Tab-separated table of N, CA and C in Angstrom:
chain	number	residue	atom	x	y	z
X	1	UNK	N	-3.252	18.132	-6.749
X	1	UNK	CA	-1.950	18.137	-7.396
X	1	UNK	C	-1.018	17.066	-6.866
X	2	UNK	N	-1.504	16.232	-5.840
X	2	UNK	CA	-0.662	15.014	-4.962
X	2	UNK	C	-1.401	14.068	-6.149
X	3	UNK	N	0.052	13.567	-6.693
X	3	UNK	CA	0.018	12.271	-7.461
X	3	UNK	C	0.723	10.983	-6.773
X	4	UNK	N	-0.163	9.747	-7.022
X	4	UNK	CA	0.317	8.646	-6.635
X	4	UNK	C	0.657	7.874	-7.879
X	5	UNK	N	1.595	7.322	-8.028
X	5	UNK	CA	1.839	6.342	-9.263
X	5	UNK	C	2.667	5.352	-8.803
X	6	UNK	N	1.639	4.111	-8.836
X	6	UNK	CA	2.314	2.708	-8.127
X	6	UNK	C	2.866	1.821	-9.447
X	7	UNK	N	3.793	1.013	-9.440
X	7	UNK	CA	4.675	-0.082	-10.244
X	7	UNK	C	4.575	-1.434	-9.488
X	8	UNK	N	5.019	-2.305	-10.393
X	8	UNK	CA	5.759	-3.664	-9.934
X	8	UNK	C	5.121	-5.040	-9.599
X	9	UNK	N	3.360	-4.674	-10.068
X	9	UNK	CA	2.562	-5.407	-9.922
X	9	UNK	C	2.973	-6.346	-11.395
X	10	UNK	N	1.962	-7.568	-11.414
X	10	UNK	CA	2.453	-8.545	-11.966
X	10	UNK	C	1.613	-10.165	-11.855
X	11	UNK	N	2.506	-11.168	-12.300
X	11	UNK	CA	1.812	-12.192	-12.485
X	11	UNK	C	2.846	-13.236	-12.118
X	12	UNK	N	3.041	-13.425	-11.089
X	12	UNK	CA	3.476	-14.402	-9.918
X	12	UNK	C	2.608	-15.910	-9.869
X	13	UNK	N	3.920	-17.271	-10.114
X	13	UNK	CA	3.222	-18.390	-9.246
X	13	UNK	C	3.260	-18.291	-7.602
X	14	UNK	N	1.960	-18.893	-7.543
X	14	UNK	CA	2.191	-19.086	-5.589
X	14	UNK	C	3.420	-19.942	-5.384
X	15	UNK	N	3.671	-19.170	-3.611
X	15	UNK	CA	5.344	-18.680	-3.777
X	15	UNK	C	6.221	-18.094	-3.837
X	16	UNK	N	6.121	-17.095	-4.760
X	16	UNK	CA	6.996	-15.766	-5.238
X	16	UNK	C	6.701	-14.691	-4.692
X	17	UNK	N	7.370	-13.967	-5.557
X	17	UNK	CA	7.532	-12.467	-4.777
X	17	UNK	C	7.404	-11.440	-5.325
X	18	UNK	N	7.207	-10.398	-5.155
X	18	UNK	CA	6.782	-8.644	-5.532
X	18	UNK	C	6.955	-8.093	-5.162
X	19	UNK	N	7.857	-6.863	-5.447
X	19	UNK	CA	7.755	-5.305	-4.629
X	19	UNK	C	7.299	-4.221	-5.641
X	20	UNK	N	6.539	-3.742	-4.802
X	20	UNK	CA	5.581	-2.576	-4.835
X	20	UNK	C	5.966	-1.514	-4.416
X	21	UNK	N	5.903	-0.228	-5.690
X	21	UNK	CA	6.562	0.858	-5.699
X	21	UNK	C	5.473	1.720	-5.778
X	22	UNK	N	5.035	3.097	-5.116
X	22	UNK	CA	4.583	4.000	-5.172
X	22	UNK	C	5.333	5.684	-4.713
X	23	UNK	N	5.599	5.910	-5.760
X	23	UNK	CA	5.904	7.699	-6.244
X	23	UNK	C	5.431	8.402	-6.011
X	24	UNK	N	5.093	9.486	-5.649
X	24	UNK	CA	4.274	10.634	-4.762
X	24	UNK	C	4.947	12.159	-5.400
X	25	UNK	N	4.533	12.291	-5.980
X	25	UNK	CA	5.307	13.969	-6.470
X	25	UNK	C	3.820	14.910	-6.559
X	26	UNK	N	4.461	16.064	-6.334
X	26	UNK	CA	3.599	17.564	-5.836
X	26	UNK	C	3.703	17.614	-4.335
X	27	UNK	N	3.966	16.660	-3.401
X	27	UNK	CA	4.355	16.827	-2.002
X	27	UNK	C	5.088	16.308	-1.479
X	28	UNK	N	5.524	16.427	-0.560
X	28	UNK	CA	6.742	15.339	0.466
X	28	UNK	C	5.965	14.727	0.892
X	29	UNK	N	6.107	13.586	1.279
X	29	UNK	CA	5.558	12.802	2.239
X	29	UNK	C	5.912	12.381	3.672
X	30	UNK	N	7.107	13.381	3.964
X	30	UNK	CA	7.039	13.188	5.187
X	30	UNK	C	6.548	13.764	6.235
X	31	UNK	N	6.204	12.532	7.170
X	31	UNK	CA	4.781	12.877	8.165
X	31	UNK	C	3.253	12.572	7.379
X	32	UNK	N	3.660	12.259	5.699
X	32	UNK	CA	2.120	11.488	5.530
X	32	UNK	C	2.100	10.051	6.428
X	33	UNK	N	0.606	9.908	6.484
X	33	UNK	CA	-0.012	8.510	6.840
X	33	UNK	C	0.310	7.504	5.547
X	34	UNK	N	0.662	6.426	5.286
X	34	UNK	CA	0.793	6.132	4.130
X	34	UNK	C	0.579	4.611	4.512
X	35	UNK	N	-0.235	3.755	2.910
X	35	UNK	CA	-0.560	2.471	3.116
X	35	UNK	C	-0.913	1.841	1.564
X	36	UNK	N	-0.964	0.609	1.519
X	36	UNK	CA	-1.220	-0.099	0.895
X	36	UNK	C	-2.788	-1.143	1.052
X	37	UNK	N	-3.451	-0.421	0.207
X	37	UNK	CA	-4.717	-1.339	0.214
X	37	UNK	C	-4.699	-2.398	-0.906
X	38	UNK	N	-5.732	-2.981	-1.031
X	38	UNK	CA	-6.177	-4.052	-2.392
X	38	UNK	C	-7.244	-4.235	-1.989
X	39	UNK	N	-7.835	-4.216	-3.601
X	39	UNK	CA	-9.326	-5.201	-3.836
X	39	UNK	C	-9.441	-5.954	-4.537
X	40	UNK	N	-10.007	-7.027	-4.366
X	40	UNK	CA	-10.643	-8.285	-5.034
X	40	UNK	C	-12.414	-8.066	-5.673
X	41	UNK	N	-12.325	-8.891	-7.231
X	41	UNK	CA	-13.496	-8.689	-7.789
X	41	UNK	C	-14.642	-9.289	-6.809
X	42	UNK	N	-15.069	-8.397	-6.454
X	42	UNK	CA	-16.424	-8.701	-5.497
X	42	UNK	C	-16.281	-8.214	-4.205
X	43	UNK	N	-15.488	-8.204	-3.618
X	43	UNK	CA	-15.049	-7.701	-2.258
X	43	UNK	C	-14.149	-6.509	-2.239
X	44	UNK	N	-14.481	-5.901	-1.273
X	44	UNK	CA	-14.324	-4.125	-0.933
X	44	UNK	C	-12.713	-4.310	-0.818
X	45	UNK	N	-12.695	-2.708	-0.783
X	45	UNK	CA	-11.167	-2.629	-0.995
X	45	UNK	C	-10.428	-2.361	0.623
X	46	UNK	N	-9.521	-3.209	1.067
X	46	UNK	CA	-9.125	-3.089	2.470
X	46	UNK	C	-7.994	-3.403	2.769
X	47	UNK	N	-7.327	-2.427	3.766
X	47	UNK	CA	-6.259	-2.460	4.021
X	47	UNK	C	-5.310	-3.336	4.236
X	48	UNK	N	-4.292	-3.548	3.670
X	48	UNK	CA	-3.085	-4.774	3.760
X	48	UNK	C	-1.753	-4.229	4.428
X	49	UNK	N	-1.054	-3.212	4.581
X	49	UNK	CA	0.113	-2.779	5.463
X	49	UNK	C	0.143	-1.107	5.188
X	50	UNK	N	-0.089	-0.496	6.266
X	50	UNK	CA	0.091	0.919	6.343
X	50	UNK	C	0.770	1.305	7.815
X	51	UNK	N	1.704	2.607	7.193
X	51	UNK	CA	2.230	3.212	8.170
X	51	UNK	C	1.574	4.795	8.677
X	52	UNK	N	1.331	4.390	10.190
X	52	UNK	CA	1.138	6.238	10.618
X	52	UNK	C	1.955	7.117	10.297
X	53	UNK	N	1.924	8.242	10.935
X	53	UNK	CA	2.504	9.735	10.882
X	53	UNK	C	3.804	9.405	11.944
X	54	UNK	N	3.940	8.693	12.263
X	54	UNK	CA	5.351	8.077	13.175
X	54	UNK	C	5.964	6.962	12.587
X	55	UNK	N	5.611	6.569	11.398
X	55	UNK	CA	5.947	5.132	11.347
X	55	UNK	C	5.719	3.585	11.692
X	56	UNK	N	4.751	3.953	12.356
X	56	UNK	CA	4.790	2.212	12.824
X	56	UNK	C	4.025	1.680	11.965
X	57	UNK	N	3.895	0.446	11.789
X	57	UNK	CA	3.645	0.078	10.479
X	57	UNK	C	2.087	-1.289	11.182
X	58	UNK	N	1.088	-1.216	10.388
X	58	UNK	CA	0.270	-2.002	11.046
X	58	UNK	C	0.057	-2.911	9.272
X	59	UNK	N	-0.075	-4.378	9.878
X	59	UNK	CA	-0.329	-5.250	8.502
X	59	UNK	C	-1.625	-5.877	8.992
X	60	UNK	N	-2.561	-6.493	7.847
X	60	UNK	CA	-3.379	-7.375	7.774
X	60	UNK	C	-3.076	-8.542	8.617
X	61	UNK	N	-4.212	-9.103	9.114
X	61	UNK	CA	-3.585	-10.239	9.780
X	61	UNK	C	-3.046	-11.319	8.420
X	62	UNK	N	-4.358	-11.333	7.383
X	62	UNK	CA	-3.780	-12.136	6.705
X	62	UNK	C	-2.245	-12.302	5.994
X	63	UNK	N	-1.734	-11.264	6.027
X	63	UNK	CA	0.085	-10.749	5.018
X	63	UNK	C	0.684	-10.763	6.024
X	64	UNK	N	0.819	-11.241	7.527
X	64	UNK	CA	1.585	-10.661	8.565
X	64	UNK	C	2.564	-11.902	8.436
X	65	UNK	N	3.575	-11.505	8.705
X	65	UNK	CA	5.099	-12.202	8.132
X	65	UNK	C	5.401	-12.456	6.973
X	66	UNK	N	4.594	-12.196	6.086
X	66	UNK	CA	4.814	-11.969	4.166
X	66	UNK	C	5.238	-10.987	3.752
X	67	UNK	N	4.684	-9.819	4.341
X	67	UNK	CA	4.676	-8.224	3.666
X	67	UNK	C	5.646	-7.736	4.532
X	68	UNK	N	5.819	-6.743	4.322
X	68	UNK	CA	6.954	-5.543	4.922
X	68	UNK	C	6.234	-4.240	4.069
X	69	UNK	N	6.302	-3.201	4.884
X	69	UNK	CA	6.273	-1.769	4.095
X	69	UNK	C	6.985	-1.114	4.475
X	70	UNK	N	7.592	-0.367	4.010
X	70	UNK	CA	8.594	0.536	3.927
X	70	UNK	C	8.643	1.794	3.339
X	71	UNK	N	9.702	2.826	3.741
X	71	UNK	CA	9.162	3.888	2.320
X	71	UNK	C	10.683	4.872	2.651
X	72	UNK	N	11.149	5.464	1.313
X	72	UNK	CA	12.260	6.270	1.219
X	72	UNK	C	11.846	7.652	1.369
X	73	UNK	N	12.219	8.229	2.298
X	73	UNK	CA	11.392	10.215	2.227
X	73	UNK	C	12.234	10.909	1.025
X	74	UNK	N	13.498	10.574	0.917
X	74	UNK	CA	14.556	11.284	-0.121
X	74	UNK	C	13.960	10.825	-1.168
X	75	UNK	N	13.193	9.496	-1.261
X	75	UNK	CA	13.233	9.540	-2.865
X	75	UNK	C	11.446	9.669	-3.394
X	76	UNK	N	10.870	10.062	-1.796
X	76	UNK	CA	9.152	10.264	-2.122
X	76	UNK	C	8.596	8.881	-2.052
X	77	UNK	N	8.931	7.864	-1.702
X	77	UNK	CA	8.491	6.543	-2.693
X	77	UNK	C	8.425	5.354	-1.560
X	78	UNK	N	6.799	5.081	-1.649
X	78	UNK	CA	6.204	4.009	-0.305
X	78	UNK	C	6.327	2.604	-1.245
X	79	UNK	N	6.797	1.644	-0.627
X	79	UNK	CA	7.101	0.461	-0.969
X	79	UNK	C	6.360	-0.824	-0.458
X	80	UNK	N	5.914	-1.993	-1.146
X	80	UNK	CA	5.236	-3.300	-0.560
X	80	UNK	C	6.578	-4.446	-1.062
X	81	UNK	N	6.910	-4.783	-0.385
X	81	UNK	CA	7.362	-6.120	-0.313
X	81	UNK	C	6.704	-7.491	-0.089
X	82	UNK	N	6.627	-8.020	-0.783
X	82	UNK	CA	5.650	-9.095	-0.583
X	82	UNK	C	6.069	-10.774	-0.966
X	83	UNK	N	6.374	-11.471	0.071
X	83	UNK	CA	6.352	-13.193	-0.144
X	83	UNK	C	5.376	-13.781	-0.018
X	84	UNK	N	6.218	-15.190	-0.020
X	84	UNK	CA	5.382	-16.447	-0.170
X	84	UNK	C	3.950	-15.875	-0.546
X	85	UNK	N	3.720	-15.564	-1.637
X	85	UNK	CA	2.331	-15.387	-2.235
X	85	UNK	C	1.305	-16.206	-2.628
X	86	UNK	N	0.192	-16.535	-2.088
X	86	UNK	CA	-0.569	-17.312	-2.074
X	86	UNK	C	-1.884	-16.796	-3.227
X	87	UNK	N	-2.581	-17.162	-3.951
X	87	UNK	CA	-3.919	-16.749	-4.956
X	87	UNK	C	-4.666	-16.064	-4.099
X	88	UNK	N	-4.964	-15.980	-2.763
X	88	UNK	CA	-5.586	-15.424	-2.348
X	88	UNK	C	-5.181	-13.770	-2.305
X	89	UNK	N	-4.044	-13.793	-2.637
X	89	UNK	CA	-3.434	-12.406	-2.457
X	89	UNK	C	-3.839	-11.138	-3.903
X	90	UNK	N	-4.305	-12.014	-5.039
X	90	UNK	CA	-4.251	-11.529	-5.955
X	90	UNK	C	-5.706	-10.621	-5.950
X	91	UNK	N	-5.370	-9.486	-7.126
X	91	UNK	CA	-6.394	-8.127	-6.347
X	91	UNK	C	-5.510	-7.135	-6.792
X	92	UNK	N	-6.369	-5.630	-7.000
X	92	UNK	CA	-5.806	-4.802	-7.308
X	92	UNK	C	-5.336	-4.014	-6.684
X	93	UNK	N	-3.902	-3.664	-6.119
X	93	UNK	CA	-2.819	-2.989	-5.157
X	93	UNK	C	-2.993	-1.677	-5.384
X	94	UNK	N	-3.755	-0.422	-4.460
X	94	UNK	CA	-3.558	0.750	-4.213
X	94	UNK	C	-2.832	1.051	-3.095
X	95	UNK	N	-2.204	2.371	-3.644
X	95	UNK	CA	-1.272	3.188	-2.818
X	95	UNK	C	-1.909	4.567	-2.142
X	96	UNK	N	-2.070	4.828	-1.057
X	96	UNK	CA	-2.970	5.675	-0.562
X	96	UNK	C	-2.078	6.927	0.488
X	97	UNK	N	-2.513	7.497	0.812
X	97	UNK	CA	-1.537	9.078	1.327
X	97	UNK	C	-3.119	9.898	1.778
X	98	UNK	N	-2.148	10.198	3.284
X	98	UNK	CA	-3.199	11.723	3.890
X	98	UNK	C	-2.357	12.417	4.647
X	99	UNK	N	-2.521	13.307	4.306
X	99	UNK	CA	-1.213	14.296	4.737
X	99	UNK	C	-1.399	15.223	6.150
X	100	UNK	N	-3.046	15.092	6.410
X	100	UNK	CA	-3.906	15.998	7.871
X	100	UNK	C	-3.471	15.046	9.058
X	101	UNK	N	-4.491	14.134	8.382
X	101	UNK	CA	-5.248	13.550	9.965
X	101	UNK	C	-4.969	12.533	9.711
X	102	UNK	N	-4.460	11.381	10.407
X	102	UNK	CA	-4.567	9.446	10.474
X	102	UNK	C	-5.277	9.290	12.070
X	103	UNK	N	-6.323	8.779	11.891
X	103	UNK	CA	-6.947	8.314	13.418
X	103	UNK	C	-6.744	7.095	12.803
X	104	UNK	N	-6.880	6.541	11.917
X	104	UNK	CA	-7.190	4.696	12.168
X	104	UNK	C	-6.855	4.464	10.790
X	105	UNK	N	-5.385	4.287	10.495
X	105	UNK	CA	-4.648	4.163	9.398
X	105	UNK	C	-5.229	3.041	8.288
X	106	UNK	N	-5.754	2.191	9.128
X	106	UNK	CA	-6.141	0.420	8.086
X	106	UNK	C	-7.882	0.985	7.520
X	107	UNK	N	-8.347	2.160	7.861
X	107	UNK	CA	-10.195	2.688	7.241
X	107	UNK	C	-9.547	3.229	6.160
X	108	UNK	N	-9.820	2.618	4.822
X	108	UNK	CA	-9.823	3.546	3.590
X	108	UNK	C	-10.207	4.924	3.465
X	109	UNK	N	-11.765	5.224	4.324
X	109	UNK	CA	-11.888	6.953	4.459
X	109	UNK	C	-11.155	7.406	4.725
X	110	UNK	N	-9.885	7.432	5.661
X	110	UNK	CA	-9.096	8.160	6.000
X	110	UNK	C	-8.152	8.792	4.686
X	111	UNK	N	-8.257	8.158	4.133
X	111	UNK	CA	-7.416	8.569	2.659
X	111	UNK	C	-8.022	9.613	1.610
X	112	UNK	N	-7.463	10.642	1.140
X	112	UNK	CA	-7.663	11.721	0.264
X	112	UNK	C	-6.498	11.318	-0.884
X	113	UNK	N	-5.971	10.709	-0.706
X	113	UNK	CA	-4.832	10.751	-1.995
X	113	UNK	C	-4.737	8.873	-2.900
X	114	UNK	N	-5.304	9.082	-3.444
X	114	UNK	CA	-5.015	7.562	-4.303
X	114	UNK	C	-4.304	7.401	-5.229
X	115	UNK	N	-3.647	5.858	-5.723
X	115	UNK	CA	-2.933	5.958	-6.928
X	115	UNK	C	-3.616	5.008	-7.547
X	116	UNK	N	-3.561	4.854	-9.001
X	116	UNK	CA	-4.269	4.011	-10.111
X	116	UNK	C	-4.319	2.402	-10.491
X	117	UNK	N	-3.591	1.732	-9.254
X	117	UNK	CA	-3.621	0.799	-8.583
X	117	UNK	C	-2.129	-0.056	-9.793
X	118	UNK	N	-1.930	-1.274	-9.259
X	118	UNK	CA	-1.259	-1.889	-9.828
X	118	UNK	C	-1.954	-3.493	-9.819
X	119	UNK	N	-2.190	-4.434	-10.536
X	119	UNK	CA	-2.833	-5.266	-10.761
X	119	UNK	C	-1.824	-7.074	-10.459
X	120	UNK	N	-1.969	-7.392	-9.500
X	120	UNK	CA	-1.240	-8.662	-9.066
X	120	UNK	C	-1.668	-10.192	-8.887
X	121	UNK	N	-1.147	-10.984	-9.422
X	121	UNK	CA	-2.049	-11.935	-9.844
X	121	UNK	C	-1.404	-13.377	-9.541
X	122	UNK	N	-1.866	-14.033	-8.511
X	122	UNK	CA	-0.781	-15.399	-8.110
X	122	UNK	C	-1.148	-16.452	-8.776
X	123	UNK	N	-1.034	-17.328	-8.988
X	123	UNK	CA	-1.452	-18.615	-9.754
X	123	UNK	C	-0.777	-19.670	-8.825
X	124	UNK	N	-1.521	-21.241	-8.452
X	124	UNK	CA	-1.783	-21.689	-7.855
X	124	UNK	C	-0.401	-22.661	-8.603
């Protein structure tokens, strides 16, 4: 009954910018593990900026000083901020939630809750 529904994906020249919205209703999320993955056609889907059950926030090496994540508890809703966007970035943006356990926030297994991704696309 935990729904994820992510926004704000898009079609960006390299350069620009995006924020990434994910909604969470049937639970609170506070004290979820919460993160932002993506996949690329051919390559597995892997973590780009997620926060533990405390907050601290761990990024990809590759997005580190691009991205920011963030998230509002009042309004349910985990956020990607994202610059200087490069083609390599482009890939389909999931929003992910576990509400138990986070041992190792950036392993996709750790996740029970997905959203239907949002689709982002840089051009060179």
């Amino acid at each position: 009954h935990v729904r994820l529904l992510e926004s704000g994906g898009g079609s960006v020249q390299s350069g620009g910018r995006l924020r990434l919205s994910c909604v969470v209703s049937g639970y609170t999320i506070l004290g979820y593990c919460m993160g932002w993955f993506r996949q690329a056609p051919g390559k597995e889907r892997e973590g780009v900026a997620v926060l533990n059950t405390d907050d601290r926030p761990t990024y990809a090496n590759s997005v580190k000083g691009r991205f920011t994540i963030s998230k509002d508890n009042d309004k349910n809703t985990l956020y990607l901020e994202m610059n200087s966007l490069v083609p390599e970035d482009t890939a389909m943006y999931y929003c992910a939630a576990e509400p138990i356990r986070c041992d190792d926030p950036m392993d996709r297994a750790e996740y029970n809750h997905w959203g239907q991704g949002t689709q982002v696309t840089v051009s060179s």
